[in-house]
Coordinates of C-alpha atoms in Angstrom, one line a residue:
Chain A
M1 CA -48.0 11.7 -20.2
S2 CA -48.4 11.4 -16.4
M3 CA -45.9 10.0 -13.9
T4 CA -47.9 6.7 -13.7
M5 CA -47.7 6.4 -17.5
L6 CA -43.9 7.0 -17.3
R7 CA -43.6 4.2 -14.7
V8 CA -45.8 1.8 -16.6
T9 CA -44.0 2.5 -20.0
G10 CA -40.6 2.1 -18.3
L11 CA -41.6 -1.2 -16.6
G12 CA -43.3 -2.6 -19.7
L13 CA -40.2 -1.8 -21.8
V14 CA -37.8 -3.4 -19.3
L15 CA -40.1 -6.5 -19.0
T16 CA -40.3 -6.9 -22.8
V17 CA -36.6 -6.7 -23.2
F18 CA -36.1 -9.5 -20.5
L19 CA -38.9 -11.6 -22.1
M20 CA -37.1 -11.4 -25.5
L21 CA -33.5 -11.8 -24.4
P22 CA -33.5 -15.7 -24.4
F23 CA -34.5 -15.7 -28.0
I24 CA -31.5 -13.4 -29.0
L25 CA -28.8 -14.5 -26.6
G26 CA -26.6 -17.6 -26.6
D27 CA -26.6 -20.2 -23.8
Y28 CA -23.8 -18.6 -21.9
W29 CA -25.5 -15.2 -21.7
I30 CA -28.8 -16.7 -20.7
Y31 CA -26.9 -18.3 -17.8
T32 CA -25.3 -15.0 -16.9
V33 CA -28.6 -13.1 -16.8
T34 CA -30.1 -15.9 -14.7
I35 CA -27.4 -15.4 -12.1
G36 CA -28.2 -11.7 -12.5
F37 CA -31.7 -12.4 -11.3
Y38 CA -30.3 -13.8 -8.1
Y39 CA -28.4 -10.6 -7.5
A40 CA -31.5 -8.6 -8.5
I41 CA -33.6 -10.1 -5.7
L42 CA -30.7 -9.8 -3.2
A43 CA -30.0 -6.1 -4.1
A44 CA -33.7 -5.3 -3.9
S45 CA -34.1 -7.0 -0.5
W46 CA -31.2 -5.0 0.8
A47 CA -32.7 -1.8 -0.7
L48 CA -35.9 -2.6 1.1
L49 CA -34.2 -2.5 4.4
V50 CA -31.6 0.3 3.9
G51 CA -33.5 2.5 1.4
Y52 CA -36.9 2.4 3.0
V53 CA -36.4 1.6 6.7
G54 CA -33.0 3.2 7.1
R55 CA -31.6 0.2 8.9
I56 CA -28.2 -0.8 7.5
S57 CA -27.3 -4.4 7.3
F58 CA -24.1 -6.1 6.1
A59 CA -25.6 -9.6 6.7
Q60 CA -27.6 -9.8 3.4
T61 CA -25.4 -12.2 1.5
A62 CA -24.9 -14.2 4.7
M63 CA -28.7 -14.6 4.9
A64 CA -28.7 -15.7 1.2
G65 CA -26.0 -18.2 2.1
L66 CA -28.1 -19.4 5.1
G67 CA -31.1 -19.9 2.9
G68 CA -29.0 -21.8 0.4
Y69 CA -27.3 -24.0 2.9
V70 CA -30.6 -24.8 4.8
S71 CA -32.3 -25.7 1.5
A72 CA -29.4 -27.7 0.2
L73 CA -28.9 -29.7 3.4
S74 CA -32.6 -30.4 4.0
V75 CA -32.8 -31.8 0.5
Q76 CA -29.7 -33.9 1.0
H77 CA -30.4 -35.2 4.5
I78 CA -34.2 -35.1 5.0
G79 CA -35.0 -35.8 1.4
L80 CA -37.3 -32.9 0.9
P81 CA -38.1 -31.9 -2.7
P82 CA -36.1 -28.8 -3.6
V83 CA -39.2 -26.6 -3.7
L84 CA -39.9 -27.5 0.0
G85 CA -36.2 -27.0 0.8
L86 CA -36.5 -23.5 -0.6
V87 CA -39.5 -22.8 1.5
L88 CA -37.7 -24.1 4.6
G89 CA -34.6 -22.0 3.7
V90 CA -36.8 -18.9 3.4
M91 CA -38.4 -19.6 6.8
V92 CA -35.1 -20.1 8.6
A93 CA -33.7 -17.0 7.0
A94 CA -36.8 -15.1 8.1
M95 CA -36.6 -16.4 11.6
I96 CA -32.9 -15.6 12.0
G97 CA -33.6 -12.2 10.5
F98 CA -36.4 -11.7 13.0
G99 CA -34.0 -12.6 15.8
I100 CA -31.3 -10.2 14.6
G101 CA -33.9 -7.5 14.1
R102 CA -35.2 -8.1 17.6
M103 CA -31.8 -8.1 19.2
T104 CA -30.5 -5.0 17.4
L105 CA -33.6 -2.8 18.1
R106 CA -31.6 -0.4 20.2
L107 CA -28.7 0.0 17.8
H108 CA -28.3 2.6 15.1
G109 CA -26.1 3.4 12.1
A110 CA -22.6 2.3 12.6
Y111 CA -23.3 0.2 15.6
L112 CA -25.9 -1.7 13.6
G113 CA -23.4 -2.1 10.7
L114 CA -20.8 -3.6 13.0
T115 CA -23.3 -6.0 14.6
T116 CA -24.5 -7.2 11.3
I117 CA -20.9 -7.6 10.0
A118 CA -20.3 -9.8 13.1
F119 CA -23.4 -11.9 12.5
A120 CA -22.4 -12.4 8.9
E121 CA -18.8 -13.4 9.7
I122 CA -20.0 -15.8 12.5
L123 CA -22.3 -17.5 9.9
R124 CA -19.5 -17.7 7.3
I125 CA -16.9 -19.0 9.8
T126 CA -19.4 -21.6 11.0
A127 CA -20.2 -22.7 7.5
T128 CA -16.4 -23.0 6.8
A129 CA -15.5 -24.7 10.1
E130 CA -18.3 -27.3 10.2
Y131 CA -16.9 -29.2 7.2
N132 CA -18.5 -32.5 8.2
L133 CA -21.8 -31.0 7.3
T134 CA -21.0 -28.3 4.7
E135 CA -17.9 -29.6 3.1
G136 CA -16.2 -26.4 4.2
S137 CA -14.6 -24.1 1.6
R138 CA -14.6 -26.9 -1.0
G139 CA -18.3 -26.3 -1.4
L140 CA -21.4 -28.5 -1.1
Q141 CA -23.0 -30.2 -4.1
V142 CA -26.7 -29.2 -4.4
A143 CA -29.6 -31.0 -6.1
P144 CA -30.9 -29.2 -9.1
L145 CA -34.2 -27.2 -8.8
L146 CA -35.6 -28.5 -12.1
E147 CA -34.6 -32.1 -12.8
G148 CA -33.0 -31.9 -16.3
G149 CA -34.1 -28.3 -16.7
T150 CA -32.7 -26.4 -19.6
R151 CA -31.1 -22.9 -19.4
V152 CA -34.1 -21.3 -20.9
E153 CA -36.5 -23.0 -18.5
Y154 CA -34.4 -21.7 -15.5
Y155 CA -34.2 -18.3 -17.1
F156 CA -38.0 -17.9 -17.3
L157 CA -38.5 -19.4 -13.9
F158 CA -36.0 -17.0 -12.3
L159 CA -37.5 -14.1 -14.3
A160 CA -41.0 -14.9 -13.0
I161 CA -39.8 -15.2 -9.4
T162 CA -37.9 -12.0 -9.6
V163 CA -40.9 -10.1 -11.0
A164 CA -43.1 -11.7 -8.4
C165 CA -40.7 -10.7 -5.6
L166 CA -40.5 -7.1 -6.8
A167 CA -44.3 -6.9 -7.2
L168 CA -44.7 -8.2 -3.6
M169 CA -42.1 -5.7 -2.3
T170 CA -43.7 -2.8 -4.2
W171 CA -47.2 -3.7 -3.0
L172 CA -45.9 -3.9 0.6
L173 CA -44.0 -0.6 0.3
R174 CA -47.0 1.2 -1.2
S175 CA -49.3 0.0 1.6
R176 CA -49.5 1.4 5.0
V177 CA -46.5 -0.7 6.0
G178 CA -44.3 1.1 3.5
L179 CA -45.4 4.4 5.1
F180 CA -44.5 3.0 8.6
F181 CA -41.1 2.0 7.3
Q182 CA -40.4 5.5 5.8
S183 CA -41.6 7.2 9.0
I184 CA -39.2 5.1 11.0
R185 CA -36.4 6.1 8.6
E186 CA -37.2 9.8 8.8
D187 CA -37.8 10.1 12.6
E188 CA -38.2 7.1 14.8
D189 CA -39.4 9.0 17.9
G190 CA -41.8 11.1 15.8
A191 CA -43.2 7.9 14.3
A192 CA -43.6 6.3 17.7
S193 CA -45.4 9.3 19.1
L194 CA -47.9 9.1 16.3
G195 CA -48.8 5.6 17.1
V196 CA -46.5 3.6 14.8
N197 CA -45.5 0.3 16.5
V198 CA -41.8 1.0 15.8
T199 CA -40.5 -2.1 17.6
L200 CA -42.8 -4.4 15.6
W201 CA -42.0 -2.9 12.2
K202 CA -38.3 -2.6 12.7
T203 CA -38.1 -6.3 13.6
L204 CA -40.5 -7.3 10.7
A205 CA -38.5 -5.3 8.2
F206 CA -35.4 -7.4 9.1
A207 CA -37.4 -10.6 8.8
I208 CA -39.0 -9.7 5.5
S209 CA -35.7 -8.5 4.0
S210 CA -33.9 -11.7 5.2
A211 CA -36.7 -13.9 3.8
F212 CA -36.2 -12.5 0.3
A213 CA -32.4 -12.9 0.6
G214 CA -32.9 -16.5 1.8
L215 CA -35.1 -17.2 -1.2
A216 CA -32.5 -15.7 -3.6
G217 CA -29.7 -17.8 -2.0
G218 CA -31.8 -21.0 -2.2
L219 CA -32.6 -20.4 -5.9
Q220 CA -28.9 -19.6 -6.6
A221 CA -27.7 -22.8 -4.8
H222 CA -30.2 -25.1 -6.6
F223 CA -29.4 -23.4 -10.0
V224 CA -25.6 -23.4 -9.8
Q225 CA -25.8 -26.7 -7.9
L226 CA -22.9 -25.7 -5.7
I227 CA -22.7 -23.6 -2.6
T228 CA -19.5 -22.3 -0.9
P229 CA -19.0 -20.2 2.2
S230 CA -17.5 -17.4 0.0
M231 CA -21.1 -16.7 -1.0
M232 CA -21.5 -15.2 2.5
S233 CA -18.3 -13.1 2.5
L234 CA -18.1 -9.4 3.0
Q235 CA -16.6 -9.1 -0.5
E236 CA -19.9 -10.5 -1.9
M237 CA -21.7 -8.1 0.4
G238 CA -19.7 -5.3 -1.2
L239 CA -20.8 -6.4 -4.6
V240 CA -24.4 -6.4 -3.6
L241 CA -24.0 -2.9 -2.0
A242 CA -22.4 -1.7 -5.2
M243 CA -25.3 -3.1 -7.3
A244 CA -28.0 -1.5 -5.1
V245 CA -26.1 1.9 -5.0
I246 CA -25.4 2.0 -8.7
G247 CA -29.0 1.1 -9.6
G248 CA -30.5 3.3 -6.9
F249 CA -31.2 2.0 -3.4
H250 CA -34.1 4.2 -2.6
N251 CA -36.3 2.1 -5.0
V252 CA -36.4 -1.7 -5.0
V253 CA -36.9 -1.9 -8.8
F254 CA -33.9 0.3 -9.5
A255 CA -31.7 -1.7 -7.1
A256 CA -32.8 -4.9 -8.9
L257 CA -32.0 -3.5 -12.3
G258 CA -28.6 -2.5 -10.8
G259 CA -28.1 -6.1 -9.8
V260 CA -28.8 -7.6 -13.2
G261 CA -27.0 -4.7 -14.9
L262 CA -23.8 -5.0 -12.9
Q263 CA -23.7 -8.8 -13.1
V264 CA -24.0 -8.6 -16.9
S265 CA -21.4 -5.8 -17.2
L266 CA -19.0 -7.7 -15.0
E267 CA -19.2 -10.7 -17.4
A268 CA -19.1 -8.5 -20.5
L269 CA -15.9 -6.8 -19.4
R270 CA -14.2 -10.0 -18.4
E271 CA -11.2 -9.1 -20.6
L272 CA -10.4 -6.2 -18.2
G273 CA -9.7 -8.9 -15.5
Q274 CA -9.5 -7.5 -12.0
W275 CA -9.6 -3.9 -13.3
R276 CA -13.4 -4.1 -13.9
L277 CA -13.9 -4.5 -10.2
V278 CA -11.8 -1.4 -9.6
V279 CA -13.9 0.5 -12.1
F280 CA -17.1 -0.5 -10.4
G281 CA -15.7 0.2 -7.0
L282 CA -14.8 3.7 -8.1
L283 CA -18.2 4.1 -9.8
T284 CA -19.9 3.2 -6.5
V285 CA -17.9 5.8 -4.6
I286 CA -18.6 8.5 -7.2
I287 CA -22.3 7.7 -7.3
L288 CA -22.7 7.7 -3.6
R289 CA -21.0 11.1 -3.5
A290 CA -22.5 12.8 -6.5
V291 CA -25.7 11.0 -7.5
P292 CA -27.2 9.4 -4.3
N293 CA -30.3 8.2 -6.1
G294 CA -28.3 5.9 -8.4
I295 CA -28.2 5.8 -12.2
F296 CA -31.7 4.6 -12.8
G297 CA -33.0 6.9 -10.1
F298 CA -31.2 9.8 -11.7
V299 CA -32.6 9.0 -15.2
F300 CA -36.1 8.6 -13.9
D301 CA -35.9 11.8 -11.9
A302 CA -34.6 13.7 -15.0
L303 CA -37.4 12.3 -17.2
A304 CA -40.0 13.1 -14.5
K305 CA -38.7 16.6 -14.2
R306 CA -39.0 17.2 -18.0
L307 CA -42.6 15.8 -17.8
V308 CA -43.6 18.2 -15.1
K309 CA -42.0 21.1 -16.9
K310 CA -43.7 20.2 -20.1
G311 CA -47.0 19.9 -18.3
R312 CA -46.5 23.4 -16.9
D313 CA -45.7 24.9 -20.3
E314 CA -48.8 23.5 -22.0
Chain B
M1 CA -0.1 -27.2 30.5
S2 CA 3.2 -26.1 31.9
M3 CA 3.8 -22.6 33.4
V4 CA 6.3 -21.8 30.6
A5 CA 3.7 -22.7 27.9
I6 CA 1.1 -20.5 29.6
L7 CA 3.5 -17.6 29.9
E8 CA 4.5 -18.1 26.3
Q9 CA 0.8 -17.9 25.2
A10 CA 0.3 -14.9 27.4
L11 CA 3.3 -13.1 25.9
N12 CA 2.1 -14.0 22.4
G13 CA -1.2 -12.6 23.3
F14 CA 0.4 -9.3 24.4
I15 CA 2.4 -9.0 21.2
V16 CA -0.7 -9.5 19.2
S17 CA -2.5 -6.9 21.4
A18 CA 0.2 -4.3 20.6
F19 CA -0.5 -4.6 16.8
Y20 CA -4.3 -4.7 17.4
A21 CA -4.1 -1.6 19.6
L22 CA -2.3 0.4 16.9
A23 CA -4.9 -0.3 14.3
A24 CA -7.8 0.1 16.8
L25 CA -6.5 3.5 18.1
G26 CA -6.9 5.0 14.6
L27 CA -10.5 3.9 14.5
A28 CA -11.1 5.3 17.9
I29 CA -9.6 8.7 17.1
I30 CA -11.6 8.9 13.8
F31 CA -14.8 7.9 15.6
G32 CA -14.1 10.3 18.5
V33 CA -13.7 13.4 16.3
L34 CA -15.9 12.6 13.3
R35 CA -18.5 10.2 14.9
I36 CA -18.1 7.8 12.0
V37 CA -16.8 4.2 11.9
N38 CA -14.3 4.0 9.1
F39 CA -15.2 0.8 7.3
A40 CA -12.2 1.2 5.0
H41 CA -9.7 1.0 7.9
G42 CA -8.6 -2.5 7.0
E43 CA -7.7 -1.3 3.5
L44 CA -5.7 1.6 4.8
Y45 CA -3.8 -0.9 6.9
M46 CA -3.3 -3.0 3.8
L47 CA -2.0 0.1 1.9
G48 CA 0.5 0.7 4.7
G49 CA 1.8 -2.9 4.2
Y50 CA 2.3 -2.2 0.5
A51 CA 3.9 1.2 1.1
Y52 CA 6.4 -0.6 3.3
F53 CA 6.9 -3.3 0.8
L54 CA 7.5 -0.8 -2.0
A55 CA 9.9 1.3 0.1
V56 CA 11.9 -1.7 1.4
S57 CA 11.9 -4.3 -1.4
A58 CA 11.6 -2.0 -4.4
L59 CA 13.5 1.1 -3.3
G60 CA 15.9 -0.8 -1.0
L61 CA 15.4 1.6 2.0
P62 CA 16.2 0.3 5.5
P63 CA 13.2 -1.2 7.3
M64 CA 12.9 1.7 9.9
L65 CA 12.7 4.2 7.1
G66 CA 10.2 2.0 5.3
I67 CA 7.8 2.3 8.3
L68 CA 8.2 6.0 8.2
V69 CA 7.4 6.1 4.5
A70 CA 4.2 4.0 5.2
T71 CA 3.1 6.4 8.0
V72 CA 3.6 9.5 5.9
A73 CA 2.0 8.1 2.8
L74 CA -1.0 6.9 4.6
A75 CA -1.4 10.3 6.5
A76 CA -1.5 11.9 3.0
I77 CA -4.0 9.4 1.7
G78 CA -6.1 9.8 4.8
A79 CA -6.2 13.6 4.5
L80 CA -7.2 13.2 0.8
V81 CA -10.0 10.8 1.6
E82 CA -11.3 13.1 4.3
W83 CA -11.3 16.1 2.0
L84 CA -12.9 14.2 -1.0
L85 CA -15.4 11.8 0.7
I86 CA -15.9 12.4 4.4
R87 CA -16.5 16.1 4.5
P88 CA -20.1 15.9 3.2
V89 CA -20.9 14.0 6.4
Y90 CA -20.7 17.1 8.6
D91 CA -21.1 20.1 6.4
G92 CA -24.7 19.3 5.5
R93 CA -24.1 18.1 1.9
A94 CA -25.2 14.5 2.6
D95 CA -29.0 13.9 3.1
R96 CA -28.6 11.2 5.6
P97 CA -25.0 11.7 6.9
E98 CA -24.7 8.5 9.1
E99 CA -26.0 6.2 6.3
Y100 CA -23.7 8.0 3.8
S101 CA -20.6 7.7 6.0
I102 CA -21.1 3.9 6.5
M103 CA -21.8 3.3 2.8
I104 CA -19.1 5.5 1.4
T105 CA -16.3 4.0 3.6
F106 CA -17.6 0.5 2.8
A107 CA -17.6 1.3 -0.9
L108 CA -14.1 2.8 -0.5
S109 CA -12.8 -0.4 1.1
I110 CA -14.1 -2.4 -1.9
F111 CA -12.5 0.0 -4.3
L112 CA -9.1 0.0 -2.5
L113 CA -9.1 -3.8 -2.1
N114 CA -9.7 -4.4 -5.8
L115 CA -7.2 -1.6 -6.8
A116 CA -4.5 -3.4 -4.8
N117 CA -5.5 -6.7 -6.3
S118 CA -5.1 -5.2 -9.8
L119 CA -1.9 -3.1 -9.2
F120 CA 0.1 -5.6 -7.1
G121 CA -1.6 -8.9 -7.9
P122 CA -3.1 -11.4 -5.4
W123 CA 0.3 -13.0 -4.5
P124 CA 1.6 -12.7 -1.0
R125 CA 4.8 -10.6 -0.6
R126 CA 7.3 -10.8 2.2
P127 CA 9.4 -7.7 2.7
E128 CA 12.5 -7.7 4.9
P129 CA 11.5 -7.6 8.7
L130 CA 12.9 -5.2 11.3
L131 CA 14.8 -8.0 13.0
R132 CA 15.7 -11.5 12.0
G133 CA 16.0 -14.7 14.0
S134 CA 14.5 -15.3 17.5
V135 CA 15.1 -13.7 20.9
E136 CA 15.2 -15.6 24.2
L137 CA 13.7 -14.0 27.3
G138 CA 14.6 -16.3 30.1
E139 CA 12.9 -19.6 29.1
L140 CA 10.6 -17.9 26.6
I141 CA 11.5 -17.8 22.9
V142 CA 9.9 -15.2 20.7
T143 CA 10.6 -14.5 17.0
G144 CA 12.6 -11.3 16.5
D145 CA 10.4 -9.8 13.9
R146 CA 7.3 -10.0 16.1
L147 CA 9.1 -8.7 19.2
A148 CA 10.6 -5.7 17.3
A149 CA 7.4 -4.9 15.6
A150 CA 5.5 -5.0 18.9
G151 CA 8.3 -2.8 20.5
V152 CA 7.9 -0.2 17.8
A153 CA 4.1 -0.4 18.2
L154 CA 4.4 0.3 22.0
V155 CA 6.7 3.2 21.5
L156 CA 4.4 4.7 18.9
I157 CA 1.3 4.2 21.2
A158 CA 3.2 6.0 24.0
L159 CA 4.2 8.9 21.7
L160 CA 0.6 9.2 20.5
L161 CA -0.8 9.3 24.0
A162 CA 1.7 11.9 25.0
G163 CA 0.9 13.9 21.9
L164 CA -2.8 13.8 22.5
R165 CA -2.2 14.9 26.1
Y166 CA 0.4 17.6 25.8
T167 CA 0.4 19.2 22.3
W168 CA -2.0 21.8 21.2
A169 CA -3.2 19.7 18.2
G170 CA -3.8 16.7 20.6
R171 CA -5.8 18.9 22.9
A172 CA -7.8 20.2 20.0
V173 CA -8.6 16.6 18.9
R174 CA -9.7 15.7 22.4
A175 CA -11.8 18.9 22.7
V176 CA -13.7 18.2 19.5
S177 CA -14.2 14.5 20.6
Q178 CA -15.8 15.8 23.8
N179 CA -17.9 18.5 22.5
R180 CA -18.0 19.7 18.9
E181 CA -19.9 23.0 19.4
A182 CA -18.0 24.1 22.5
A183 CA -14.7 23.4 20.7
A184 CA -15.8 25.5 17.8
I185 CA -16.8 28.3 20.1
F186 CA -13.4 28.3 21.6
G187 CA -11.8 28.9 18.2
I188 CA -10.9 25.4 17.1
S189 CA -11.4 24.8 13.4
V190 CA -13.6 21.7 13.5
T191 CA -12.9 21.1 9.8
Q192 CA -9.2 21.1 10.2
V193 CA -9.3 18.9 13.3
G194 CA -11.5 16.5 11.3
M195 CA -9.0 16.3 8.6
L196 CA -6.2 15.9 11.1
A197 CA -8.0 13.1 12.9
F198 CA -8.7 11.1 9.7
A199 CA -5.1 11.6 8.5
L200 CA -3.8 10.5 12.0
G201 CA -6.1 7.5 12.0
A202 CA -5.1 6.4 8.5
A203 CA -1.4 6.9 9.4
L204 CA -1.8 4.7 12.5
A205 CA -3.5 2.0 10.3
G206 CA -0.7 2.3 7.8
T207 CA 2.0 2.0 10.4
A208 CA 0.3 -1.1 11.8
G209 CA 0.2 -2.6 8.3
A210 CA 3.8 -1.8 7.8
L211 CA 4.8 -3.5 11.0
M212 CA 2.6 -6.5 10.4
G213 CA 3.4 -6.9 6.7
P214 CA 6.7 -8.6 7.2
V215 CA 5.5 -10.7 10.1
F216 CA 2.5 -12.2 8.2
N217 CA 2.3 -11.4 4.5
V218 CA 1.6 -8.4 2.4
V219 CA -1.5 -9.3 0.3
P220 CA -4.5 -7.3 -0.8
V221 CA -6.8 -9.1 1.6
M222 CA -4.5 -8.7 4.6
G223 CA -6.7 -6.0 6.2
V224 CA -9.9 -7.9 6.2
I225 CA -9.4 -9.9 9.4
P226 CA -7.4 -7.4 11.4
V227 CA -10.0 -4.7 10.9
I228 CA -12.7 -6.9 12.2
K229 CA -10.5 -7.3 15.3
A230 CA -10.1 -3.6 15.5
Y231 CA -13.9 -3.2 15.4
V232 CA -14.2 -5.7 18.3
I233 CA -11.6 -3.8 20.3
V234 CA -13.1 -0.3 19.8
V235 CA -16.6 -1.6 20.6
L236 CA -15.3 -3.5 23.6
G237 CA -13.6 -0.3 25.0
G238 CA -16.4 2.0 23.9
L239 CA -16.4 3.6 20.5
G240 CA -14.2 6.7 20.5
S241 CA -12.5 6.0 23.8
I242 CA -8.7 5.9 23.6
P243 CA -7.9 4.1 26.9
G244 CA -10.8 1.8 26.0
A245 CA -9.2 0.8 22.7
I246 CA -5.9 -0.1 24.5
I247 CA -7.6 -2.2 27.2
G248 CA -9.9 -3.8 24.6
A249 CA -6.8 -4.8 22.6
I250 CA -5.2 -6.5 25.6
I251 CA -8.5 -8.3 26.4
L252 CA -8.9 -9.5 22.8
G253 CA -5.3 -10.7 22.5
Q254 CA -5.7 -12.9 25.6
V255 CA -9.2 -14.2 24.8
E256 CA -8.0 -15.3 21.3
T257 CA -4.8 -16.9 22.4
F258 CA -6.4 -18.8 25.3
G259 CA -9.7 -19.4 23.6
T260 CA -7.9 -21.5 20.9
I261 CA -6.8 -24.0 23.6
L262 CA -10.4 -24.6 24.8
I263 CA -11.6 -26.5 21.7
P264 CA -10.0 -29.9 21.6
D265 CA -10.2 -30.5 17.8
P266 CA -7.2 -28.4 16.6
S267 CA -8.3 -27.7 13.0
R268 CA -11.7 -26.6 14.2
A269 CA -10.2 -24.5 17.0
L270 CA -8.2 -22.7 14.4
A271 CA -11.2 -22.1 12.2
Y272 CA -13.2 -20.7 15.1
K273 CA -10.4 -18.5 16.4
D274 CA -11.6 -15.5 14.5
A275 CA -15.2 -16.0 15.7
Y276 CA -14.4 -15.5 19.5
G277 CA -14.0 -11.8 19.0
L278 CA -17.1 -11.6 16.9
V279 CA -19.2 -13.2 19.6
L280 CA -17.7 -10.8 22.1
L281 CA -18.6 -7.9 19.8
V282 CA -22.2 -9.0 19.4
G283 CA -22.5 -9.6 23.2
I284 CA -21.1 -6.2 24.1
L285 CA -23.2 -4.4 21.5
L286 CA -26.4 -6.0 22.7
L287 CA -25.8 -5.8 26.4
R288 CA -23.7 -2.6 26.8
P289 CA -23.5 -0.7 23.5
Q290 CA -21.4 2.1 25.0
G291 CA -18.7 -0.5 25.8
L292 CA -16.6 -0.7 28.9
F293 CA -15.5 3.0 28.8
G294 CA -17.7 4.8 26.4
T295 CA -20.3 7.3 27.2
K296 CA -24.0 6.6 26.8
E297 CA -25.7 8.2 23.8
R298 CA -29.3 8.4 23.1
R299 CA -30.5 9.4 19.7
A300 CA -33.2 8.3 17.3

């Protein structure tokens, strides 16, 4: 079995499980996994930026909230159909992401982290303060994406979009662009000296990552039919970070699996109350410290290593 | 607006600045020595508030002793965190040290926040303050708890500055901040100074939390907003610069106090109060990333 075979088998297995789930699970769990798809896209979009380009951002959930608010408000006030609202939300998130990427070109590491925290908090505070428009912290009612859609219909729609997003990200990251991204992560000056347009790709990476986050936020808003500024809070950002880190943030698919996995486990362990968040917080710290590739990354590497060894023995 | 009202606002601004400075100095010292921004600083501040609450309300210690307990407890926690989680940043065990340092401290903050939520519950607690009632300074009236807490904060800041200037350990901290390699060549244990800096930074955050806890409330989320202010301050003054952190705190205290008066709609003005500093932060980072007093760094 080659590495490609391992990847294809793994992906096929995961996809089969997700395709069968709605026929096994009850309504409540279908709903939970659907929310998990929102986190999957969000965690993957964050991993795209942090894991591949090495640009840290704490504004990912703020971008999701922005996409959600833009879509919800355009449907409410301009009367766009929700699908076009989603598109508008994605475009605005991409534009703001482009702007942030452009402005923060000179910044690195912790400076970038602080700037993105500031952007995220400014967005959240604005959404809370402009209550005439957004209903503030009480939350804004949002039109449903599918008029009279059932849970199962939403589930398959979200599954399809998540798979499409991950396929798009993987295609992008495996193309030349992905190599540009990784070269920027490893050595920016080196990449620039070899002719990589560092300025362009750093900016575009922010825009692309924000666009995916905006899409996730719009979907979530039209599915739950309510959006509140707490969606943009740093605590939510912490949750997304935990998901990507636990899954493995050096691979968009692993990060996405971390998103669904953590969301489902959080619901499954509801009896533990607040303690489940303590457990996952601790798990995130331990994984960062001891298994930087995340759980799925670790398992995949272990399987791959066995394969290589077996190949050598034969 | 009358002169007295303006003076009152300015005094309030200075009191707030004293608290901010205490929290921000810890960040500045940690950044100076270890070159990392501690994203868990707000949660160390929160733990200081709870240490004070436990000492004063549960054990019945006098408030002054409660502050001491918080300082010592947080110094110990800081040293432990440095040993367990921060050390890989500079001993080569982390693949991408800067990324690791940001994510590990951010993850630690989530863990500590949820831990406090589970252990102590989300309810606000109000431990006994240092001083009750209010104090009149000429025509100005200030509440006693704020004034006493600000006074203690100022004394501590003065002690800290003197310690950094005149003691051997303080000199070692400054030496490592200025040049790591040179300090190591002159026989300073960079590892020990790193641990000392993190413990000191955590202790300062804890003390600030213990002083502020009775003035506002002790709740698990109490560190979230002050730490963002501390980021604004250290960025304003230049990351790692100690005088910069003090001047940054004074500027932010005044900007916030007077900025609130600028927006006529009072409820909106209150909602936007926390955003002023953030706009300042973004502006400084984009226009002058080294801050007012920091030194320029170029690295890819």
